[in-house]
C-alpha cells in the first residue's frame, strides 16, 4: 500500500483518551495512512502503554501497519511534539490530531480529498463538534482579527450551520491536515509558543507565502476540548496565550502594518484585560503581555519580501473582515444562548483559551 498521510497524535498524560480515539481511527474508510504518536514526557503510564502496543502490533496483526511511538524525555509543548512528528513523517500529508477526539469514519478520506484539490492549499480544517454538546459547534476553522483576537469560527453555534466549505485564516491544529513540504518553505510550528496560538502563527505564515487554508465540513470529529490542560481558563493558559499573541503580531506583521494596526490591537488588549480581570486572571494576562514584549526580540520574524506585498494587503483585509465576523458571531451567539437560557462564557477570548 502506498501511504499518503501520517496521523500525528501528540500526547501528554492523555492515556484515558487514547483507546477511544484510536478505535475511531481503526474504523476509517481511508486506510492509506500511518499512525505516529509522540509522547511528551507523560507520567500517567502513557509511555509504557505505547511501548507495549508498539511491540504487540509489530509482532502480529495490527490495526495500524507501520505504527510508531516516539517517547520524548520531557514535555516540549504542543509545538515541540508535533514538529518531531512532522519531521519523522515521510508522506505528502500529515494530519495533526488531539488525543481527546473521536473521528467520523470518513474523516481522513474527506481531508485527503480536500487538500488534494490544489497545490496551493496548505491546510484543511475539520468540522469540530463539542463532544458533550453534540448539537453545538466547536470549531469551523480559525480566524484572526485586526483587534488581535483569534477565535474559533462557529464556536457555540448550532451544528446545523457551517455546512459549506470556506476559506479560513488558519486551520485548527487539533484536527487538521497539512501539506508537509510547505513546512520546509515557511517554517515549522514555533517552539517558543510551547502551546496556544501556534496553529494561528503557522497559518498566518502560510498566508504571507500565498497559500490557502480551507474548512471542510465533511471531515467531522467530536472534541472534548482542553483535554490536556484540564479547563477553559486557568493561569497557565491565560499567561501563555497573552504572551503568544504578542509573538504572533510581532513576527508576522511588517513594521508599517504593526503601526497601522497598533491602535485596534491596543484596544483589543484592553477589552481582553477587562474580561479576564473580571474572571480573576488579570494579573496573569498582564504578566503574559509583559513577557511577550520582553522576549519578542528572540522570535524569528517572517522576512518581508516585495513579492509578498499583495498577500499582506489581502491579509489586512482579512483581519478587518475577521473583526466584523467576530462581532456578528458574538452577538448572534449571545442571542441564541439567551433564547436557550444558557450563559455565554466565551467572552472575547475565543481561540486564546480553547
Coordinates of C-alpha atoms in Angstrom, one line a residue:
X1 CA 0.0 0.0 0.0
X2 CA 1.3 3.5 -0.9
X3 CA 0.7 5.7 2.1
X4 CA -0.2 9.3 1.5
X5 CA -0.8 10.5 5.1
X6 CA 0.7 10.3 8.5
X7 CA -1.6 10.9 11.5
X8 CA 0.5 12.5 14.3
X9 CA -1.0 12.5 17.8
X10 CA 0.8 14.5 20.4
X11 CA 0.1 13.1 23.9
X12 CA 0.8 14.4 27.4
X13 CA -0.8 12.4 30.2
X14 CA -3.7 11.5 28.0
X15 CA -3.8 7.8 28.5
X16 CA -7.5 7.8 29.3
X17 CA -8.2 9.4 25.9
X18 CA -6.0 7.0 23.9
X19 CA -8.2 4.0 23.2
X20 CA -11.4 5.8 22.4
X21 CA -9.5 8.0 19.9
X22 CA -7.7 5.1 18.3
X23 CA -10.9 3.0 18.0
X24 CA -12.3 5.7 15.7
X25 CA -9.2 5.6 13.6
X26 CA -9.5 1.9 13.2
X27 CA -12.9 2.5 11.6
X28 CA -11.7 4.9 8.9
X29 CA -12.8 4.1 5.4
X30 CA -9.5 5.5 4.1
X31 CA -6.7 3.1 5.1
X32 CA -3.6 4.6 3.4
X33 CA -2.3 6.3 6.5
X34 CA 0.4 5.6 9.1
X35 CA 0.0 6.4 12.7
X36 CA 2.6 8.1 14.8
X37 CA 2.1 9.0 18.5
X38 CA 4.6 11.5 20.1
X39 CA 4.5 11.3 23.9
X40 CA 5.6 14.4 25.6
X41 CA 7.2 13.0 28.8
X42 CA 4.0 11.7 30.3
X43 CA 3.8 10.4 33.8
X44 CA 0.5 8.7 33.7
X45 CA 1.6 5.4 32.2
X46 CA 1.2 6.5 28.6
X47 CA 4.8 5.7 27.7
X48 CA 4.5 2.1 29.0
X49 CA 1.2 1.7 27.2
X50 CA 2.7 2.9 23.9
X51 CA 5.8 0.7 24.2
X52 CA 3.6 -2.4 24.8
X53 CA 1.3 -1.6 21.9
X54 CA 4.2 -0.8 19.6
X55 CA 5.7 -4.2 20.4
X56 CA 2.4 -6.1 20.2
X57 CA 1.4 -4.5 16.9
X58 CA 4.8 -5.1 15.4
X59 CA 4.7 -8.8 16.2
X60 CA 1.2 -9.6 14.9
X61 CA -2.0 -8.4 13.3
X62 CA -2.1 -4.6 13.6
X63 CA -4.9 -2.2 13.0
X64 CA -2.2 0.4 12.2
X65 CA 0.5 -1.1 9.9
X66 CA 3.8 0.8 10.5
X67 CA 2.7 2.2 13.8
X68 CA 5.4 4.2 15.6
X69 CA 5.7 5.8 19.0
X70 CA 8.3 8.4 19.8
X71 CA 8.8 8.9 23.5
X72 CA 10.3 12.3 24.4
X73 CA 12.0 12.6 27.8
X74 CA 10.3 15.9 28.8
X75 CA 7.3 18.0 27.9
X76 CA 8.2 20.1 24.8
X77 CA 4.7 21.5 24.4
X78 CA 2.3 21.0 21.5
X79 CA 4.7 22.7 19.1
X80 CA 7.7 20.6 20.0
X81 CA 5.8 17.3 19.9
X82 CA 4.1 17.9 16.5
X83 CA 7.4 19.2 15.0
X84 CA 9.0 15.9 15.9
X85 CA 6.1 14.0 14.3
X86 CA 6.1 16.1 11.1
X87 CA 9.8 15.7 10.6
X88 CA 9.6 12.0 11.2
X89 CA 6.9 11.5 8.6
X90 CA 7.7 10.7 5.0
X91 CA 4.2 11.1 3.5
X92 CA 2.9 14.0 1.4
X93 CA 0.4 15.0 4.1
X94 CA 0.3 15.0 7.8
X95 CA -2.8 15.0 10.0
X96 CA -2.4 16.6 13.4
X97 CA -4.9 15.1 15.8
X98 CA -5.6 15.8 19.5
X99 CA -6.0 12.7 21.7
X100 CA -9.3 14.0 23.1
X101 CA -11.1 13.5 19.7
X102 CA -13.3 10.9 18.2
X103 CA -13.2 10.9 14.4
X104 CA -16.1 10.2 11.9
X105 CA -15.3 7.1 9.7
X106 CA -14.9 9.4 6.6
X107 CA -12.8 11.9 8.4
X108 CA -9.4 11.0 6.9
X109 CA -10.9 10.4 3.4
X110 CA -12.5 13.8 3.3
X111 CA -9.4 15.7 4.5
X112 CA -7.2 13.9 1.9
X113 CA -9.8 14.6 -0.8
X114 CA -10.0 18.3 0.1
X115 CA -6.2 19.0 0.3
X116 CA -5.6 17.2 -3.0
X117 CA -7.6 19.7 -4.9
X118 CA -4.8 22.3 -5.2
X119 CA -1.1 22.5 -4.6
X120 CA -1.8 26.0 -3.1
X121 CA -3.8 24.5 -0.2
X122 CA -1.5 24.3 2.9
X123 CA -4.1 23.1 5.4
X124 CA -7.6 21.9 5.8
X125 CA -9.5 22.4 9.0
X126 CA -12.2 19.9 10.0
X127 CA -15.7 20.3 11.3
X128 CA -15.2 20.0 15.1
X129 CA -18.2 19.4 17.2
X130 CA -18.4 19.6 21.0
X131 CA -18.2 16.1 22.5
X132 CA -20.6 16.7 25.4
X133 CA -22.9 19.0 23.5
X134 CA -23.1 17.4 20.0
X135 CA -25.7 19.8 19.0
X136 CA -23.1 22.6 19.1
X137 CA -20.1 23.5 17.0
X138 CA -16.6 23.7 18.5
X139 CA -14.6 24.9 15.5
X140 CA -15.2 25.6 11.8
X141 CA -11.7 26.9 11.1
X142 CA -9.8 29.6 13.0
X143 CA -10.0 33.3 12.3
X144 CA -7.9 36.4 13.3
X145 CA -8.9 40.0 13.6
X146 CA -7.5 43.5 13.5
X147 CA -8.1 43.7 17.2
X148 CA -5.6 40.9 17.8
X149 CA -8.3 38.4 18.7
X150 CA -8.0 34.9 17.5
X151 CA -11.2 32.9 17.6
X152 CA -12.9 29.6 16.6
X153 CA -15.3 30.2 13.8
X154 CA -18.8 28.9 14.7
X155 CA -18.0 28.0 18.3
X156 CA -21.1 27.5 20.4
X157 CA -23.5 27.7 17.5
X158 CA -25.8 25.0 16.1
X159 CA -24.3 22.1 14.2
X160 CA -27.0 22.7 11.6
X161 CA -24.8 25.6 10.4
X162 CA -21.4 25.8 8.8
X163 CA -22.1 23.0 6.3
X164 CA -20.4 24.7 3.4
X165 CA -16.6 24.6 2.6
X166 CA -15.0 28.0 3.1
X167 CA -11.6 29.7 3.2
X168 CA -10.4 30.4 6.7
X169 CA -7.5 32.3 8.2
X170 CA -5.9 29.2 9.7
X171 CA -6.7 25.5 10.4
X172 CA -7.2 24.4 14.0
X173 CA -4.3 22.0 14.6
X174 CA -6.4 19.9 16.9
X175 CA -7.8 18.0 13.9
X176 CA -6.3 19.3 10.6
X177 CA -4.3 18.0 7.6
X178 CA -1.2 19.8 6.3
X179 CA 0.9 19.7 3.1
X180 CA 4.2 18.5 4.6
X181 CA 6.6 20.0 2.1
X182 CA 5.3 23.6 2.7
X183 CA 6.7 23.5 6.3
X184 CA 10.2 23.4 4.7
X185 CA 9.4 26.7 3.0
X186 CA 7.5 28.6 5.7
X187 CA 9.0 27.0 8.8
X188 CA 7.6 24.6 11.4
X189 CA 5.5 25.3 14.4
X190 CA 7.2 27.9 16.6
X191 CA 8.5 26.1 19.7
X192 CA 8.7 29.5 21.5
X193 CA 4.9 29.3 21.7
X194 CA 5.1 26.0 23.5
X195 CA 1.2 25.8 23.3
X196 CA -1.6 28.1 22.2
X197 CA -1.9 30.1 19.0
X198 CA 0.9 28.1 17.4
X199 CA -1.5 27.0 14.7
X200 CA -2.6 30.6 14.1
X201 CA 1.0 31.5 13.7
X202 CA 1.8 28.8 11.1
X203 CA -1.4 29.6 9.3
X204 CA -0.5 33.3 9.2
X205 CA 2.9 32.4 7.7
X206 CA 1.3 30.3 5.1
X207 CA -1.0 33.2 4.1
X208 CA 2.1 35.5 3.8
X209 CA 3.6 33.0 1.4
X210 CA 0.4 32.8 -0.7
X211 CA -1.0 29.5 0.4
X212 CA -4.7 28.9 1.4
X213 CA -6.2 27.3 4.4
X214 CA -9.7 25.9 4.0
X215 CA -12.5 24.4 6.0
X216 CA -14.0 21.0 5.1
X217 CA -17.4 20.4 6.7
X218 CA -17.5 16.8 5.5
X219 CA -14.5 15.9 7.8
X220 CA -16.2 15.6 11.2
X221 CA -14.8 15.0 14.7
X222 CA -16.1 15.2 18.2
X223 CA -13.8 17.1 20.5
X224 CA -13.7 17.2 24.3
X225 CA -11.7 20.5 24.4
X226 CA -8.9 21.4 26.9
X227 CA -8.3 17.7 27.4
X228 CA -4.7 18.2 28.3
X229 CA -4.8 21.5 30.2
X230 CA -8.0 20.5 32.0
X231 CA -10.0 23.7 31.9
X232 CA -11.0 26.5 29.6
X233 CA -9.5 29.2 31.8
X234 CA -6.5 28.8 34.1
X235 CA -3.4 30.9 34.9
X236 CA -1.1 28.8 32.7
X237 CA -3.3 29.1 29.6
X238 CA -4.1 32.8 30.1
X239 CA -0.5 33.8 30.5
X240 CA 0.8 31.7 27.5
X241 CA -2.0 32.9 25.2
X242 CA -1.3 36.6 26.1
X243 CA 2.4 36.2 25.6
X244 CA 2.0 34.3 22.3
X245 CA -0.4 36.9 21.0
X246 CA 2.4 39.4 21.2
X247 CA 4.7 36.9 19.3
X248 CA 2.0 36.4 16.7
X249 CA 1.8 40.0 15.7
X250 CA 5.5 41.0 16.1
X251 CA 6.6 38.0 14.0
X252 CA 4.2 38.2 11.1
X253 CA 3.4 41.9 10.7
X254 CA 6.0 44.1 9.0
X255 CA 6.6 47.4 10.8
X256 CA 4.1 49.5 8.6
X257 CA 1.4 47.0 9.3
X258 CA 2.2 47.0 13.0
X259 CA 1.9 50.8 13.1
X260 CA -1.3 50.7 11.1
X261 CA -2.9 48.2 13.5
X262 CA -1.4 49.4 16.8
X263 CA -4.5 51.3 17.9
X264 CA -7.0 48.4 17.3
X265 CA -4.6 45.9 18.8
X266 CA -4.2 48.0 21.9
X267 CA -8.0 48.4 22.2
X268 CA -8.4 44.7 21.8
X269 CA -5.9 44.1 24.6
X270 CA -7.7 46.4 26.9
X271 CA -11.0 44.6 26.3
X272 CA -9.4 41.2 26.9
X273 CA -7.8 42.5 30.1
X274 CA -11.2 43.7 31.4
X275 CA -12.8 40.4 30.5
X276 CA -10.1 38.3 32.2
X277 CA -9.8 40.6 35.3
X278 CA -13.5 40.1 35.9
X279 CA -12.8 36.3 36.0
X280 CA -9.8 36.6 38.2
X281 CA -7.0 36.3 35.6
X282 CA -6.0 40.0 35.1
X283 CA -2.5 39.6 36.7
X284 CA -1.7 36.5 34.6
X285 CA -2.8 38.3 31.4
X286 CA -0.6 41.3 32.1
X287 CA 2.3 39.0 33.1
X288 CA 2.0 37.2 29.7
X289 CA 1.8 40.5 27.8
X290 CA 4.9 41.8 29.6
X291 CA 6.8 38.5 28.9
X292 CA 5.8 38.7 25.3
X293 CA 7.2 42.2 24.8
X294 CA 10.3 41.4 26.8
X295 CA 11.2 38.3 24.8
X296 CA 9.7 39.1 21.4
X297 CA 13.1 40.0 20.0
X298 CA 14.0 36.3 20.3
X299 CA 11.3 35.4 17.8
X300 CA 12.2 34.6 14.2
X301 CA 10.5 37.4 12.3
X302 CA 9.0 36.5 8.9
X303 CA 11.0 38.2 6.2
X304 CA 9.1 41.0 4.5
X305 CA 9.6 40.3 0.8
X306 CA 8.4 42.5 -2.1
X307 CA 6.7 39.6 -3.8
X308 CA 4.5 39.2 -0.7
X309 CA 3.1 42.7 -0.8
X310 CA -0.1 41.6 -2.4
X311 CA -0.5 38.9 0.2
X312 CA 0.0 41.4 3.1
X313 CA -2.7 43.6 1.6
X314 CA -5.1 40.6 1.4
X315 CA -4.3 39.6 5.0
X316 CA -5.0 43.2 6.2
X317 CA -8.5 42.9 4.5
X318 CA -9.0 39.5 6.1
X319 CA -8.1 41.0 9.6
X320 CA -10.7 43.7 9.1
X321 CA -13.3 41.1 7.9
X322 CA -12.3 38.9 10.9
X323 CA -13.3 41.7 13.3
X324 CA -16.6 42.1 11.6
X325 CA -17.3 38.4 11.6
X326 CA -16.3 38.0 15.2
X327 CA -18.7 40.9 16.2
X328 CA -21.5 39.2 14.3
X329 CA -20.9 35.7 15.6
X330 CA -20.5 37.0 19.2
X331 CA -23.8 38.9 19.0
X332 CA -25.7 36.1 17.4
X333 CA -24.3 33.5 19.9
X334 CA -25.4 35.7 22.8
X335 CA -28.9 36.0 21.4
X336 CA -29.1 32.2 20.7
X337 CA -27.8 31.4 24.2
X338 CA -30.2 33.9 25.8
X339 CA -33.1 32.2 23.9
X340 CA -31.9 28.8 25.2
X341 CA -31.4 30.3 28.7
X342 CA -27.7 29.5 28.6
X343 CA -24.9 31.8 29.7
X344 CA -22.2 32.5 27.2
X345 CA -18.8 32.2 28.9
X346 CA -16.7 32.5 25.8
X347 CA -16.4 36.3 26.0
X348 CA -13.7 37.8 23.9
X349 CA -11.2 35.1 24.4
X350 CA -12.2 32.6 21.8
X351 CA -9.3 30.7 20.5
X352 CA -6.9 32.0 23.1
X353 CA -8.1 29.6 25.7
X354 CA -9.8 26.9 23.6

